[in-house]
Coordinates of C-alpha atoms and ligand atoms in Angstrom, one line a residue:
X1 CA 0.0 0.0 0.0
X2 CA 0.9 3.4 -0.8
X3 CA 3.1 5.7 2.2
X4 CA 2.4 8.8 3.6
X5 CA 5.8 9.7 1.6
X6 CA 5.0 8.5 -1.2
X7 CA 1.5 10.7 -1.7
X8 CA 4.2 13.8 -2.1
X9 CA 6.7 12.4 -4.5
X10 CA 5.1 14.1 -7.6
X11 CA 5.4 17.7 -6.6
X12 CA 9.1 17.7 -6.2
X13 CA 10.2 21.4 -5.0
X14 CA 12.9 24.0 -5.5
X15 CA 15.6 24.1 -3.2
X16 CA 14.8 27.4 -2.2
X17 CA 10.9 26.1 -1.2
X18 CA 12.6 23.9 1.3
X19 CA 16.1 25.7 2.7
X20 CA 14.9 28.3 5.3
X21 CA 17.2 31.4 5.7
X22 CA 19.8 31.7 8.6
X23 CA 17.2 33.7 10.8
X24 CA 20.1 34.0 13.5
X25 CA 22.0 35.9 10.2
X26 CA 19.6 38.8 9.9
X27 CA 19.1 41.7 11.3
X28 CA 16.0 43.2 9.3
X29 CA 13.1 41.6 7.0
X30 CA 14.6 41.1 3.5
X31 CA 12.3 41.6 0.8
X32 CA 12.2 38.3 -0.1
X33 CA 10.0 37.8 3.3
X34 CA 8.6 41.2 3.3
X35 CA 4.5 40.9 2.6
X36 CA 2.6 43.3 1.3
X37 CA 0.5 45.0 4.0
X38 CA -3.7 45.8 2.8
X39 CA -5.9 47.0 5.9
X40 CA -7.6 43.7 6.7
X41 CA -4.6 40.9 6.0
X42 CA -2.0 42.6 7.8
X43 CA -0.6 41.2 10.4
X44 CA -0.9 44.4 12.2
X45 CA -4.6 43.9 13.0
X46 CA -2.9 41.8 15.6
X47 CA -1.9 45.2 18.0
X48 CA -5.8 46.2 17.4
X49 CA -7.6 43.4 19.8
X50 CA -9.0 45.9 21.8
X51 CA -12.5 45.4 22.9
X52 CA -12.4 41.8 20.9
X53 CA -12.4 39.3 23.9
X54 CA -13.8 36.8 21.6
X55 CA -11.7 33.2 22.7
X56 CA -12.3 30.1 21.0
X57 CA -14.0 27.3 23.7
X58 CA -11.9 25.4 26.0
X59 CA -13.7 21.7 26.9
X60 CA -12.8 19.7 30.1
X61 CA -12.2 16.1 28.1
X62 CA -13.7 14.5 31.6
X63 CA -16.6 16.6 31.8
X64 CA -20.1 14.8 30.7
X65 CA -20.7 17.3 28.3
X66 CA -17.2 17.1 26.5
X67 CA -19.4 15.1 23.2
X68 CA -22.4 18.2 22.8
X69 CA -19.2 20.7 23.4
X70 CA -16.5 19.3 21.0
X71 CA -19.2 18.2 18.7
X72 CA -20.8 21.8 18.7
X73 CA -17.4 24.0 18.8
X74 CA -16.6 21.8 15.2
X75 CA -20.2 22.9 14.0
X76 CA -19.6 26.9 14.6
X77 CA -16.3 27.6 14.4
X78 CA -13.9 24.3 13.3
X79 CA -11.6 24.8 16.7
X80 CA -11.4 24.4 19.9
X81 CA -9.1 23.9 23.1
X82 CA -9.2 20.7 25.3
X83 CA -8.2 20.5 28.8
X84 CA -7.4 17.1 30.9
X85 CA -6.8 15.3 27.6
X86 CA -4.4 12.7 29.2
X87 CA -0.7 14.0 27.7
X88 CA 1.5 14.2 30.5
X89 CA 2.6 18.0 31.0
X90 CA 6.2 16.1 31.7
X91 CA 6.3 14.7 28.0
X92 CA 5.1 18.1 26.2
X93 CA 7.9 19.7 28.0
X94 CA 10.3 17.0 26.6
X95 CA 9.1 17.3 23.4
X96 CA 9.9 21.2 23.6
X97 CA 13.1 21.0 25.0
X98 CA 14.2 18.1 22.2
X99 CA 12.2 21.1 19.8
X100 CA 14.3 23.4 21.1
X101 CA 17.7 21.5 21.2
X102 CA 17.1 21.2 16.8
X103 CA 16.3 24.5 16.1
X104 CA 18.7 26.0 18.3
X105 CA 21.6 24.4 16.0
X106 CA 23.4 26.5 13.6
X107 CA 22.1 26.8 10.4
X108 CA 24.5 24.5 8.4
X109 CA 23.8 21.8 11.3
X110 CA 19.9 21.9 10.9
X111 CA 20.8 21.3 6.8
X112 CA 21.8 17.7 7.9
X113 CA 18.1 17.0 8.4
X114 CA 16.7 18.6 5.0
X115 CA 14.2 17.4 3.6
X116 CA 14.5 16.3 0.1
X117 CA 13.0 17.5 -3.2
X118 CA 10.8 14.7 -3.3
X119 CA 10.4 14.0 0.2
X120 CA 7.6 14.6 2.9
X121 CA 9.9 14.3 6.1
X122 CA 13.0 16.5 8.1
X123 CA 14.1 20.1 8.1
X124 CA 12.8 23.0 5.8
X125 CA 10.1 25.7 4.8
X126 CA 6.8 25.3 5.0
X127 CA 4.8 22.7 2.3
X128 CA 3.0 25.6 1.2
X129 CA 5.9 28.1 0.6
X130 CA 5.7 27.5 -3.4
X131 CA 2.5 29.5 -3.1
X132 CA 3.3 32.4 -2.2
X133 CA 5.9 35.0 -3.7
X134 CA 7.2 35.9 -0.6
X135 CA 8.8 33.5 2.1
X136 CA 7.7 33.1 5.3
X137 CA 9.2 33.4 8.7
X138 CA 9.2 29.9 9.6
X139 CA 11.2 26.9 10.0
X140 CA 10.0 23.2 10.3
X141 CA 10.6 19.9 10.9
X142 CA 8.2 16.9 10.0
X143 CA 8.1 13.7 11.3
X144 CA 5.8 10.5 10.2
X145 CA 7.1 7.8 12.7
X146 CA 10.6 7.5 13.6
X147 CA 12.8 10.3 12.9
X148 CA 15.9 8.1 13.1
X149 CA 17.4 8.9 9.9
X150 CA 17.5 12.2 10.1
X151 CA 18.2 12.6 13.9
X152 CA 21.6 10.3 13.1
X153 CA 22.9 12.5 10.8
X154 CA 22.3 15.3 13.1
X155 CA 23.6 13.6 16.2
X156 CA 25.7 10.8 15.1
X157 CA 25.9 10.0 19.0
X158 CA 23.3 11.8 20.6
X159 CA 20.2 10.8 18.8
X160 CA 17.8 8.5 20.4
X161 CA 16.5 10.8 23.6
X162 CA 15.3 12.8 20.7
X163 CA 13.7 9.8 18.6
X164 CA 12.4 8.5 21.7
X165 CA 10.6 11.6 22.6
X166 CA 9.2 12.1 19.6
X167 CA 7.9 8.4 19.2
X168 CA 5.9 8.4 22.5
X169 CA 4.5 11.7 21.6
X170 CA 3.0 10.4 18.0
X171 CA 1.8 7.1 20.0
X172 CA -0.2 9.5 23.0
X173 CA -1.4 11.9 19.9
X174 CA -2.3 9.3 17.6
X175 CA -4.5 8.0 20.9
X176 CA -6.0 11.1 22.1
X177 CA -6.8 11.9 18.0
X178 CA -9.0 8.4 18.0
X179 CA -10.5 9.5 21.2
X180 CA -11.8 12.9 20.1
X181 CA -12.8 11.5 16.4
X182 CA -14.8 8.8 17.8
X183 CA -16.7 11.8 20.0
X184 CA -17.4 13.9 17.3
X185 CA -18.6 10.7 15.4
X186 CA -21.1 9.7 18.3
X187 CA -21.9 14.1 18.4
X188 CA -23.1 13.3 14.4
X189 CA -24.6 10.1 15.7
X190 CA -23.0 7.6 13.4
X191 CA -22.0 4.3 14.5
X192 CA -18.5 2.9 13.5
X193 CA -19.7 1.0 11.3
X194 CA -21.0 4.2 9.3
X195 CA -17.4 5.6 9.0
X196 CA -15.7 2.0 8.3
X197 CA -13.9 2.9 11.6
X198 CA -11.4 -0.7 11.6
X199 CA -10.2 0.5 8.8
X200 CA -9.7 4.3 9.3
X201 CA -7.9 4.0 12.2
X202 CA -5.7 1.1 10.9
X203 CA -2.7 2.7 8.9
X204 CA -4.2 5.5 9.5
X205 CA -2.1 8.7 8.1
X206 CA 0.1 10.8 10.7
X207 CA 2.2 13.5 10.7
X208 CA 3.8 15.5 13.6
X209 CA 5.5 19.2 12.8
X210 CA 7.7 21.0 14.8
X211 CA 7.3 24.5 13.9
X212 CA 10.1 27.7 15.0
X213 CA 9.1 31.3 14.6
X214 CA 12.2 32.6 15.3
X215 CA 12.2 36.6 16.8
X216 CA 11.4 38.9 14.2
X217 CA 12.5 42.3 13.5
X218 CA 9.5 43.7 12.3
X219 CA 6.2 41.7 12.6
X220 CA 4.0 44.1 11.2
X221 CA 5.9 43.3 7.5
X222 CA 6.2 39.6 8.0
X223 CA 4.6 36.1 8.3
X224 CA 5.0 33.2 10.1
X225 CA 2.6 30.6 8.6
X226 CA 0.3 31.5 5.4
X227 CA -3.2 31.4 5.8
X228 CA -4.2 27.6 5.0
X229 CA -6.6 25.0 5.7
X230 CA -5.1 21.6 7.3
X231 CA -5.5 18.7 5.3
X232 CA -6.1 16.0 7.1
X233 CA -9.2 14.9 9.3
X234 CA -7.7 16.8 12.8
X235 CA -5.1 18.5 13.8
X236 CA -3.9 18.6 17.8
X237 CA -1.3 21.9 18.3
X238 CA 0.8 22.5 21.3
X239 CA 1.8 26.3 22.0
X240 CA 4.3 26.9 24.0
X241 CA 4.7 30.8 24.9
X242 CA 2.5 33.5 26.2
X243 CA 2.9 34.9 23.3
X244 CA 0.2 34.3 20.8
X245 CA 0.7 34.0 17.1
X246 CA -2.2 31.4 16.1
X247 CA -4.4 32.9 14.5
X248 CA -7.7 31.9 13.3
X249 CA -10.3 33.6 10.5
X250 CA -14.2 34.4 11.1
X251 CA -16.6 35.4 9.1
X252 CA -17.8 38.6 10.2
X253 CA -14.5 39.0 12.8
X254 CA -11.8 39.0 10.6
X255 CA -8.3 37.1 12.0
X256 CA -8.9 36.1 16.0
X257 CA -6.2 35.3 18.1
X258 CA -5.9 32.0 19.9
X259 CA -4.2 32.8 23.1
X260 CA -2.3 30.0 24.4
X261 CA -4.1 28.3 27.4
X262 CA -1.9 26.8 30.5
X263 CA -1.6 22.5 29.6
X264 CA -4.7 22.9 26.9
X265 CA -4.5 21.7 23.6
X266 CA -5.6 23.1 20.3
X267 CA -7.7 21.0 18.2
X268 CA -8.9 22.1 14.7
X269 CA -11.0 20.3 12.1
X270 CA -9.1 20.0 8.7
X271 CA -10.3 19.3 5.3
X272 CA -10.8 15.9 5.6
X273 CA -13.6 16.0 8.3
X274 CA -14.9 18.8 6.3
X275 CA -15.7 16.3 3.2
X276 CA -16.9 13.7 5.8
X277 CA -19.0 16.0 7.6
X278 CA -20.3 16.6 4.3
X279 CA -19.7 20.8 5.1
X280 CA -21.3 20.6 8.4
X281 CA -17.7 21.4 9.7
X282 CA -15.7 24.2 9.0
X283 CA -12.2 23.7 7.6
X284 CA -10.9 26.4 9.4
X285 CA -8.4 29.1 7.6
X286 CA -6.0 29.7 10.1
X287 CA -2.4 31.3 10.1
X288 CA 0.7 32.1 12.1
X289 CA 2.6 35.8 12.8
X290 CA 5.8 35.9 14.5
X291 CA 6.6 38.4 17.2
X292 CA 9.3 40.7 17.6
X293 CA 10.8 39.3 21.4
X294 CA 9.9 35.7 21.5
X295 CA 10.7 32.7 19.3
X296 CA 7.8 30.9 19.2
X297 CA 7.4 27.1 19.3
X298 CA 4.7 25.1 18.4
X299 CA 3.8 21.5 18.1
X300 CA 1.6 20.0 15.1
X301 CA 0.3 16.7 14.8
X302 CA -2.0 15.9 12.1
X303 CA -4.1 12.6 11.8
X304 CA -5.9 11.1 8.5
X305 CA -7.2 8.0 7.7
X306 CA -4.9 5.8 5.3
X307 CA -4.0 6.4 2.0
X308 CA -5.9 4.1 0.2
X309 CA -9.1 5.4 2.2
X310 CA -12.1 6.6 -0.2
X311 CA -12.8 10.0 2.0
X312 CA -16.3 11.5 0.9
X313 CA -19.1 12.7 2.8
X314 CA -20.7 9.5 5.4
X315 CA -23.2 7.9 3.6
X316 CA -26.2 8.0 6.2
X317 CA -25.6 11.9 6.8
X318 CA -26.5 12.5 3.3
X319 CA -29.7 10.3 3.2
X320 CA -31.2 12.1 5.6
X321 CA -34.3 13.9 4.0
X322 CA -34.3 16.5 1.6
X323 CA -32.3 18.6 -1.2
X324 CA -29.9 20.0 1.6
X325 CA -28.5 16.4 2.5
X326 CA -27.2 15.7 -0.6
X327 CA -23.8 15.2 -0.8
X328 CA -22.0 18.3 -1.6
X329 CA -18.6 16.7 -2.2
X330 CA -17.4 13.5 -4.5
X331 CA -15.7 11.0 -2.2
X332 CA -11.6 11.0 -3.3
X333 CA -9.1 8.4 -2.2
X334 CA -6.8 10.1 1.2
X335 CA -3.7 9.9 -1.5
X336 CA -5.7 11.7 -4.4
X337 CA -6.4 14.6 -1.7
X338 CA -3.2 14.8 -0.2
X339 CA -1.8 15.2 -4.3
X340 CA -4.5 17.4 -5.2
X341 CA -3.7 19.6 -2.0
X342 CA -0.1 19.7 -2.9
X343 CA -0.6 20.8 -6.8
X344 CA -3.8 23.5 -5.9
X345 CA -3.5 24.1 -2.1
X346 CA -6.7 26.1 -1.6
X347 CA -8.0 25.3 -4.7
X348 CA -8.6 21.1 -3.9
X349 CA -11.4 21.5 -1.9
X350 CA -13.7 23.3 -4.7
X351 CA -12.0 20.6 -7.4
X352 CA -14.2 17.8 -5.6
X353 CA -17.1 20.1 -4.9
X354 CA -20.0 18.7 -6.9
X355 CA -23.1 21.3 -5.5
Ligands
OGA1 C1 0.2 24.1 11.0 C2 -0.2 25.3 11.7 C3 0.0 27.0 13.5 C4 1.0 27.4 14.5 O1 1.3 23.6 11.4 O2 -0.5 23.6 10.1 O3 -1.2 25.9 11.3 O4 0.6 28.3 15.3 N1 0.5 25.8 12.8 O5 2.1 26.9 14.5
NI2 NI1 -2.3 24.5 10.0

């Protein structure tokens, strides 16, 4: 069966869509990273929150009504945060400190873990950097499973504290992202029989993404993350600073902040669910704006179903009753998405719209 990996090979990129610059090298925004600024897309809006207090829903995992809330916050706004969800606060802080001890490395050590033109995995720019015309403030690192191979070359001799780290997180993640699916299943009220849920979960399609916004010179002309949709069913981010950068859009509101919240995690719906939910759930646009005195960390971890899954929208939801049950999407294979995603980035979703 088709890999993760191997769902990428046919958009190889450009070096320069995967090297990140030496952040630690300059001292103001180059114009290669330099976005253009229009009243409502800058990230300047950010120093204007006064009088918005809006927050995005934080659910209690062990409270009774964590199904109505999770399955409700999906329905209005694609995003929440969860609370006693089970990671122990001792591994997230390993997992930022291993974080930290890779992107801390000078540039030309990082390199040893770049990813390659054809691959999905390691060290470089963001997947949707080919885009945009202008780079973005951002360095990554993306795992699926092990990262041996590229810890090694990083640390010939110092590699498996980080490997280890990062393996028990994916295993706790890919746990916890089973756990909230199946509760926003039972918040549809589909059995798992209705999803084919054996076979979703088995293979199923994981990623986890380290992601550095180093300190920036000036925010107001730079980005840290474009505005994008995630691609798989749900995503499950860990913020580690005060300082916000997330960054979510509303109709009506424009871009709201999502303030990072003591031990909660971020959970967002991503394209996948969408389709399934036949549009019940919004794919939410969201993106990321560095800050001028911290270097902010965050940690991604995205879960789909496997490659060879036929993703469309669940049959019974769409047999409902009338006209507006009818399927609004064609169902595509988890591999066809992820290639469409990577050739048309925004433009996938509409290109297996059929209403
Ligand atoms: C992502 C993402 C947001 C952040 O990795 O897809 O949207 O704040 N990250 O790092
Ligand atoms: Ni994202």
């Amino acid at each position: 069966m088709a890999t993760l990996s191997e769902a990428y090979t046919e958009t190889p990129l450009h070096l320069q869509h995967i090297i990140p610059i030496d952040f630690d090298s300059v001292e103001e925004v180059p114009q290669s990273h330099s976005w253009p600024q229009s009243d409502d897309e800058s990230p300047r809006r950010m120093f204007n929150l006064d009088g918005d207090h809006f927050s995005i829903p934080a659910i209690d995992l062990d409270s009774p009504d964590a199904i109505e809330m999770a399955g409700h916050a999906c329905k209005i706004m694609g995003i929440f945060q969860v609370t006693n969800h089970g990671i122990p606060s001792s591994l997230l802080r390993e997992v930022e400190s291993q974080a930290w001890r890779f992107f801390t490395l000078p540039a030309r050590a990082k390199v040893k873990a770049l990813r390659s033109p054809s691959g999905a995995t390691g060290y470089g720019v963001a997947r949707i950097a080919p885009f945009f015309n202008k780079f973005m403030w951002h360095e990554g690192f993306t795992m699926m499973g092990s990262p041996l191979e590229h810890a090694r070359e990083v640390w010939p001799h110092g590699y498996r504290k980080f490997c280890e780290v990062m393996e028990d997180y994916q295993d706790k993640m890919k746990a916890l992202s089973e756990r909230l699916l199946a509760m926003i299943l039972k918040y549809l009220g589909m059995s798992e029989h209705d999803v084919d849920w054996p076979r979703l979960r088995s293979n199923a399609c994981t990623a986890l993404q380290l992601n550095s916004y180093p300190r920036c010179p000036d925010p107001r002309q730079a980005m840290g993350l474009a505005p994008h949709t995630d691609t798989f069913l749900l995503t499950i981010l860990h913020q580690n600073h005060s300082a916000h950068g997330l960054q979510v859009h509303m109709e009506g509101r424009g871009w709201v902040p999502v303030f990072p919240m003591n031990g909660a995690l971020v959970v967002n719906v991503g394209d996948m669910l969408h389709i399934m939910s036949n549009a019940m759930f919004p794919s939410v646009v969201h993106r990321a704006i560095p800050s001028e005195n911290t270097h902010r960390l965050t940690v991604g971890y995205f879960y789909g179903p496997p490659t060879d899954f036929h993703v469309g929208p669940i049959h019974r939801l769409t047999q409902a009753s009338g006209r507006e049950d009818a399927a609004q999407f064609r169902s595509v294979t988890v591999k066809d998405y992820i290639q469409m995603k990577a050739k048309n980035l925004d433009k996938a979703l509409s290109m297996i719209r059929i209403r």
